[in-house]
Short mmCIF file of C-alpha atoms in Angstrom, two decimals:
data_model
loop_
_atom_site.label_atom_id
_atom_site.label_comp_id
_atom_site.label_asym_id
_atom_site.label_seq_id
_atom_site.Cartn_x
_atom_site.Cartn_y
_atom_site.Cartn_z
CA MET A 1 110.44 78.91 94.84
CA LYS A 2 114.05 79.19 96.20
CA LYS A 3 115.47 79.29 92.75
CA ALA A 4 113.02 81.79 91.52
CA PHE A 5 113.20 84.21 94.39
CA LEU A 6 116.35 86.11 93.42
CA PRO A 7 115.36 86.68 89.67
CA LEU A 8 112.08 87.85 90.89
CA LEU A 9 113.49 90.08 93.42
CA LEU A 10 115.73 91.56 90.82
CA LEU A 11 112.70 92.02 88.44
CA THR A 12 110.61 93.71 91.11
CA THR A 13 113.54 95.96 92.05
CA ALA A 14 113.76 96.87 88.17
CA MET A 15 110.17 97.42 87.99
CA PHE A 16 110.18 99.66 91.02
CA ALA A 17 113.09 101.65 89.64
CA TYR A 18 111.18 102.15 86.30
CA ALA A 19 107.87 102.88 87.76
CA PRO A 20 108.54 106.66 88.13
CA VAL A 21 109.19 106.74 84.37
CA VAL A 22 105.88 105.11 83.66
CA ILE A 23 104.04 107.25 86.13
CA ALA A 24 105.64 110.39 84.73
CA HIS A 25 104.34 109.58 81.21
CA ALA A 26 100.60 108.91 82.56
CA ASP A 27 98.07 111.58 81.82
CA TYR A 28 97.58 114.31 84.44
CA GLU A 29 94.31 114.36 86.42
CA SER A 30 92.31 117.40 85.50
CA THR A 31 91.74 118.87 88.95
CA MET A 32 94.61 117.64 91.15
CA GLY A 33 97.52 117.65 88.67
CA LEU A 34 100.79 116.18 89.74
CA VAL A 35 99.83 115.06 93.24
CA GLN A 36 97.27 112.68 91.92
CA LYS A 37 100.31 110.50 90.89
CA VAL A 38 100.77 109.50 94.61
CA MET A 39 97.61 107.35 93.70
CA TYR A 40 99.77 104.93 91.57
CA PHE A 41 101.51 103.69 94.74
CA HIS A 42 98.85 104.61 97.33
CA ALA A 43 95.85 102.64 95.97
CA PRO A 44 97.74 99.49 95.08
CA SER A 45 99.29 99.46 98.59
CA GLY A 46 95.83 99.73 99.98
CA MET A 47 94.79 96.74 97.78
CA VAL A 48 97.87 94.76 98.97
CA MET A 49 96.98 95.72 102.65
CA LEU A 50 93.42 94.41 102.34
CA ILE A 51 94.39 91.12 100.54
CA SER A 52 97.04 90.60 103.23
CA ALA A 53 94.43 91.00 105.93
CA VAL A 54 92.34 88.44 104.15
CA VAL A 55 95.30 86.12 103.77
CA CYS A 56 96.03 86.54 107.49
CA GLY A 57 92.34 85.83 108.46
CA VAL A 58 91.91 82.71 106.23
CA ALA A 59 95.12 81.32 107.43
CA SER A 60 94.18 82.08 111.18
CA ALA A 61 90.71 80.48 110.53
CA LEU A 62 92.48 77.34 109.06
CA PHE A 63 94.86 77.21 112.09
CA LEU A 64 91.90 77.40 114.51
CA TRP A 65 90.04 74.60 112.63
CA LYS A 66 92.61 72.32 111.67
CA LYS A 67 95.43 73.18 114.26
CA ASP A 68 97.89 73.39 111.29
CA PRO A 69 101.03 75.14 112.03
CA ALA A 70 101.94 75.93 108.60
CA ALA A 71 98.70 78.00 108.40
CA ASP A 72 99.90 79.91 111.58
CA ARG A 73 103.09 80.68 110.03
CA VAL A 74 101.34 82.07 106.98
CA ALA A 75 99.10 84.01 109.24
CA ILE A 76 102.01 85.67 111.24
CA ALA A 77 103.76 86.50 108.06
CA ALA A 78 100.64 88.05 106.39
CA ALA A 79 99.92 90.20 109.65
CA GLU A 80 103.40 91.62 109.58
CA LEU A 81 102.88 92.61 105.91
CA THR A 82 99.44 94.06 106.72
CA ALA A 83 101.00 96.28 109.16
CA LEU A 84 103.76 97.19 106.76
CA PHE A 85 101.52 98.01 103.75
CA GLY A 86 99.00 99.70 106.10
CA LEU A 87 101.78 101.92 107.16
CA ILE A 88 102.58 102.87 103.67
CA VAL A 89 98.82 103.62 102.95
CA LEU A 90 98.62 105.64 106.08
CA VAL A 91 101.73 107.71 105.25
CA THR A 92 101.29 108.20 101.41
CA GLY A 93 97.46 108.98 101.81
CA PRO A 94 98.16 112.23 103.94
CA LEU A 95 100.94 113.12 101.53
CA TRP A 96 98.26 113.26 98.89
CA ALA A 97 95.61 114.74 100.98
CA ARG A 98 97.70 117.70 102.16
CA LYS A 99 97.50 119.01 98.62
CA ALA A 100 94.10 117.58 97.36
CA TRP A 101 92.16 118.40 100.42
CA GLY A 102 94.24 120.90 102.23
CA VAL A 103 94.63 118.72 105.33
CA TRP A 104 96.79 115.93 106.19
CA TRP A 105 94.02 113.74 107.95
CA VAL A 106 90.17 113.67 108.20
CA TRP A 107 88.35 111.38 110.59
CA GLU A 108 85.94 110.27 107.83
CA ALA A 109 84.75 106.64 107.26
CA ARG A 110 87.53 105.16 104.81
CA LEU A 111 90.62 106.66 106.68
CA THR A 112 89.26 105.86 110.06
CA MET A 113 88.41 102.16 109.10
CA SER A 114 91.78 101.88 107.38
CA PHE A 115 93.41 103.01 110.53
CA VAL A 116 91.41 100.59 112.63
CA GLY A 117 92.41 97.78 110.13
CA TRP A 118 96.02 98.73 110.59
CA LEU A 119 95.61 98.86 114.46
CA ILE A 120 94.11 95.32 114.41
CA ALA A 121 97.18 94.00 112.52
CA VAL A 122 99.55 95.75 114.86
CA GLY A 123 97.45 94.30 117.85
CA TYR A 124 97.91 90.88 116.50
CA LEU A 125 101.58 91.18 116.32
CA PHE A 126 101.75 92.45 119.77
CA VAL A 127 99.58 89.59 120.96
CA ARG A 128 101.90 87.19 119.16
CA LYS A 129 104.98 88.75 120.77
CA TYR A 130 103.92 89.38 124.23
CA GLY A 131 100.88 87.17 124.83
CA GLY A 132 102.68 84.20 126.28
CA PRO A 133 101.15 80.67 126.05
CA GLY A 134 97.87 80.50 124.05
CA SER A 135 98.77 83.77 122.13
CA ASP A 136 98.51 81.87 118.82
CA LYS A 137 94.87 81.22 119.20
CA LEU A 138 94.07 84.58 120.67
CA GLY A 139 95.81 86.12 117.79
CA ALA A 140 94.06 84.00 115.33
CA ALA A 141 90.71 85.16 116.51
CA LEU A 142 91.77 88.69 116.38
CA ALA A 143 92.91 88.16 112.75
CA VAL A 144 89.44 86.73 111.77
CA PHE A 145 87.94 90.01 113.17
CA GLY A 146 90.50 91.96 111.23
CA THR A 147 89.23 90.06 107.90
CA ALA A 148 85.64 90.92 108.83
CA ASN A 149 86.61 94.68 108.85
CA VAL A 150 88.04 94.31 105.12
CA PRO A 151 84.66 94.57 103.19
CA PHE A 152 83.66 97.49 105.39
CA ILE A 153 86.87 99.35 104.45
CA TYR A 154 86.14 98.58 100.75
CA VAL A 155 82.63 99.73 100.50
CA SER A 156 83.00 102.61 103.02
CA VAL A 157 83.51 105.20 100.38
CA ASN A 158 80.36 104.07 98.53
CA ILE A 159 77.93 103.77 101.59
CA TRP A 160 78.86 106.95 103.50
CA ARG A 161 79.42 110.37 102.32
CA THR A 162 83.33 110.72 102.44
CA MET A 163 85.94 112.90 100.86
CA HIS A 164 87.98 109.90 99.70
CA PRO A 165 87.56 109.02 95.89
CA MET A 166 85.06 106.08 95.42
CA THR A 167 85.80 102.57 94.28
CA THR A 168 84.68 103.39 90.83
CA VAL A 169 87.70 105.33 90.25
CA VAL A 170 90.14 102.53 89.49
CA PRO A 171 88.00 100.47 87.03
CA THR A 172 87.05 103.56 85.12
CA LEU A 173 90.61 104.88 84.71
CA GLN A 174 91.27 106.15 81.21
CA ALA A 175 93.77 104.52 78.91
CA GLY A 176 96.33 107.22 79.71
CA MET A 177 96.34 106.32 83.45
CA ARG A 178 95.32 102.58 83.34
CA GLY A 179 98.69 101.29 82.20
CA ALA A 180 100.75 103.05 84.89
CA PHE A 181 98.28 102.18 87.63
CA TRP A 182 98.34 98.37 86.76
CA PHE A 183 102.20 98.51 86.25
CA SER A 184 102.55 99.88 89.88
CA ALA A 185 99.96 97.38 91.20
CA LEU A 186 101.87 94.49 89.64
CA THR A 187 105.11 95.81 91.08
CA LEU A 188 103.51 96.00 94.51
CA PHE A 189 101.82 92.57 94.18
CA LEU A 190 105.04 90.94 93.27
CA LEU A 191 106.76 92.53 96.14
CA TYR A 192 104.12 91.35 98.59
CA GLY A 193 104.46 87.80 97.12
CA LEU A 194 108.17 87.93 97.61
CA LEU A 195 108.21 89.42 101.20
CA LEU A 196 105.49 86.92 102.22
CA THR A 197 107.57 83.94 100.89
CA ALA A 198 110.54 85.24 102.67
CA ARG A 199 108.77 85.86 105.96
CA VAL A 200 107.03 82.42 105.88
CA HIS A 201 110.55 80.85 105.34
CA LEU A 202 111.73 82.65 108.48
CA GLU A 203 108.98 81.31 110.44
CA ARG A 204 109.70 77.90 108.97
CA GLN A 205 113.23 78.16 110.08
CA ARG A 206 112.35 79.29 113.58
CA ALA A 207 110.03 76.28 113.95
CA ALA A 208 112.89 73.97 112.77
CA LEU A 209 115.23 75.63 115.50
CA ASP A 210 112.65 74.96 118.19
CA GLN A 211 112.48 71.40 117.09
CA LEU A 212 116.29 71.04 117.41
CA TYR A 213 116.15 72.49 120.81
CA LEU A 214 113.39 70.16 121.86
CA SER A 215 115.12 67.04 120.41
CA GLU A 216 118.33 68.11 122.43
CA GLU A 217 116.46 68.29 125.56
CA ASP A 218 115.15 64.79 124.94
CA MET B 1 46.77 139.54 72.56
CA ILE B 2 47.89 138.97 76.24
CA ARG B 3 48.78 135.45 75.49
CA ARG B 4 50.98 136.67 72.52
CA LEU B 5 52.69 139.17 74.72
CA LEU B 6 53.39 136.55 77.48
CA LEU B 7 54.64 134.17 74.94
CA THR B 8 57.05 136.77 73.42
CA VAL B 9 58.42 137.87 76.97
CA TRP B 10 58.81 134.13 77.81
CA LEU B 11 60.78 133.35 74.67
CA ALA B 12 62.80 136.53 75.14
CA ALA B 13 63.77 135.47 78.70
CA VAL B 14 64.69 131.98 77.49
CA ALA B 15 66.88 133.35 74.67
CA ALA B 16 68.60 135.78 77.12
CA ALA B 17 69.25 133.18 79.70
CA THR B 18 70.68 130.86 76.87
CA ALA B 19 72.90 133.74 75.59
CA LEU B 20 74.00 134.63 79.12
CA ALA B 21 74.82 130.91 79.80
CA PHE B 22 77.06 130.69 76.91
CA GLN B 23 78.84 133.83 77.51
CA PRO B 24 82.79 133.51 77.77
CA PRO B 25 84.20 133.84 81.30
CA ALA B 26 84.86 137.46 82.57
CA ALA B 27 88.08 139.05 81.39
CA GLN B 28 90.84 139.13 84.02
CA SER B 29 90.74 142.58 85.75
CA GLU B 30 93.96 142.18 87.66
CA TYR B 31 96.92 139.81 88.02
CA VAL B 32 97.19 137.81 91.39
CA PRO B 33 100.68 136.70 92.48
CA VAL B 34 101.18 133.01 93.34
CA LYS B 35 102.07 134.05 97.08
CA ASP B 36 98.51 135.58 97.39
CA LEU B 37 96.85 132.38 96.65
CA PRO B 38 95.26 130.19 99.49
CA PRO B 39 98.14 128.05 101.20
CA VAL B 40 97.00 124.90 99.53
CA ASP B 41 97.25 126.03 96.08
CA GLN B 42 100.80 127.43 96.77
CA LEU B 43 101.88 123.99 97.99
CA PRO B 44 104.30 122.32 95.54
CA ALA B 45 103.05 118.79 94.65
CA ALA B 46 106.56 117.51 93.56
CA PRO B 47 108.08 117.02 97.09
CA LEU B 48 104.96 115.24 98.22
CA LEU B 49 105.06 112.83 95.37
CA VAL B 50 108.77 112.14 95.88
CA ALA B 51 108.51 111.60 99.55
CA ALA B 52 105.61 109.05 98.89
CA TYR B 53 107.71 107.19 96.48
CA SER B 54 110.87 107.22 98.63
CA PHE B 55 108.92 106.21 101.83
CA ILE B 56 107.77 103.15 99.86
CA TRP B 57 111.40 102.38 98.77
CA LEU B 58 112.80 102.89 102.29
CA VAL B 59 110.20 100.78 104.05
CA ALA B 60 110.38 97.94 101.58
CA MET B 61 114.13 97.81 101.72
CA PHE B 62 114.26 98.10 105.52
CA TYR B 63 111.84 95.31 105.89
CA LEU B 64 113.64 93.01 103.49
CA TRP B 65 116.76 93.79 105.50
CA THR B 66 115.15 92.79 108.82
CA ILE B 67 114.01 89.56 107.39
CA TRP B 68 117.54 88.87 106.01
CA ARG B 69 119.01 89.73 109.55
CA ARG B 70 116.57 87.60 111.46
CA LEU B 71 116.94 84.69 109.15
CA GLY B 72 120.82 85.06 109.59
CA LYS B 73 120.54 84.99 113.41
CA VAL B 74 118.22 81.80 113.25
CA GLU B 75 120.44 80.01 110.81
CA THR B 76 123.64 80.88 112.76
CA GLU B 77 122.03 79.48 115.83
CA MET B 78 120.85 76.28 114.06
CA ARG B 79 124.39 75.65 112.73
CA ALA B 80 125.88 76.26 116.32
CA LEU B 81 123.36 73.77 117.76
CA GLU B 82 124.07 70.99 115.11
CA GLN B 83 127.88 71.60 115.68
CA ARG B 84 127.34 71.17 119.49
CA ARG B 85 125.26 68.02 118.86
CA SER B 86 127.91 66.52 116.51
CA HIS B 87 130.68 67.32 119.09
CA SER B 88 128.78 65.74 121.96
CA ARG B 89 128.08 62.52 119.96
CA ARG B 90 131.92 62.11 119.52
#
């Protein structure tokens, strides 16, 4: 993975740089026009946020069950990325909504639940940083709750009457929009994979440093 | 006789409704400047789109930089610790 990291990072950067060209060539949506193109980054960022919350929750459950420190390292890295991609979702969404809905924010089901999901990820990070001894287990329990929130975020637009576009939008995208969407999604999935790898490596190095200090004390 | 009359009236009503439904939209009676449109319709979309894309770039680059910086600190500390240990062994 160490050898593949730099070429993959360069590929992702190139894809990111080329994405606006692909998006510019995508068909315009009939009612929203140009501002709808925010969706090509907003929706995949939302997908990455939800995937990351699930990764964090599963790794935390494994940590609670098997006491495996490697799972905890994945959990803390995934939590940070959930907060990061959540921030992207919560900023790009209102930029689209301002033009499409006429308001920056509405306290409707999808937006509120996404905000709560982001707060859980940020809460996890605060617990890990300032929680003191035992914060790893407390944080893991919090992450499991965060994962339980994910299906509700996803189906909220289909269950409750909301202003947010439904989950049927992406699977039914026309050929003129589908390519641009999946190109952007692949770019963000790659970025997520790379950032997660780098962040897990950082946690591994921190654990190695702690071991060095412990062995010096002995 | 009455039934025929009612049928004729009903058919005429259906034909009129159909004809009205397929009428072209009313001709424009006046031109409205863009500045008189509701604020949302006046709002340009391009800056919002550019802001969204730039924000993702900035956040991704900043986060990658923070990982690189944190990793650098940890690795410097590891090297210093290992040097200290090798000195104390001598």
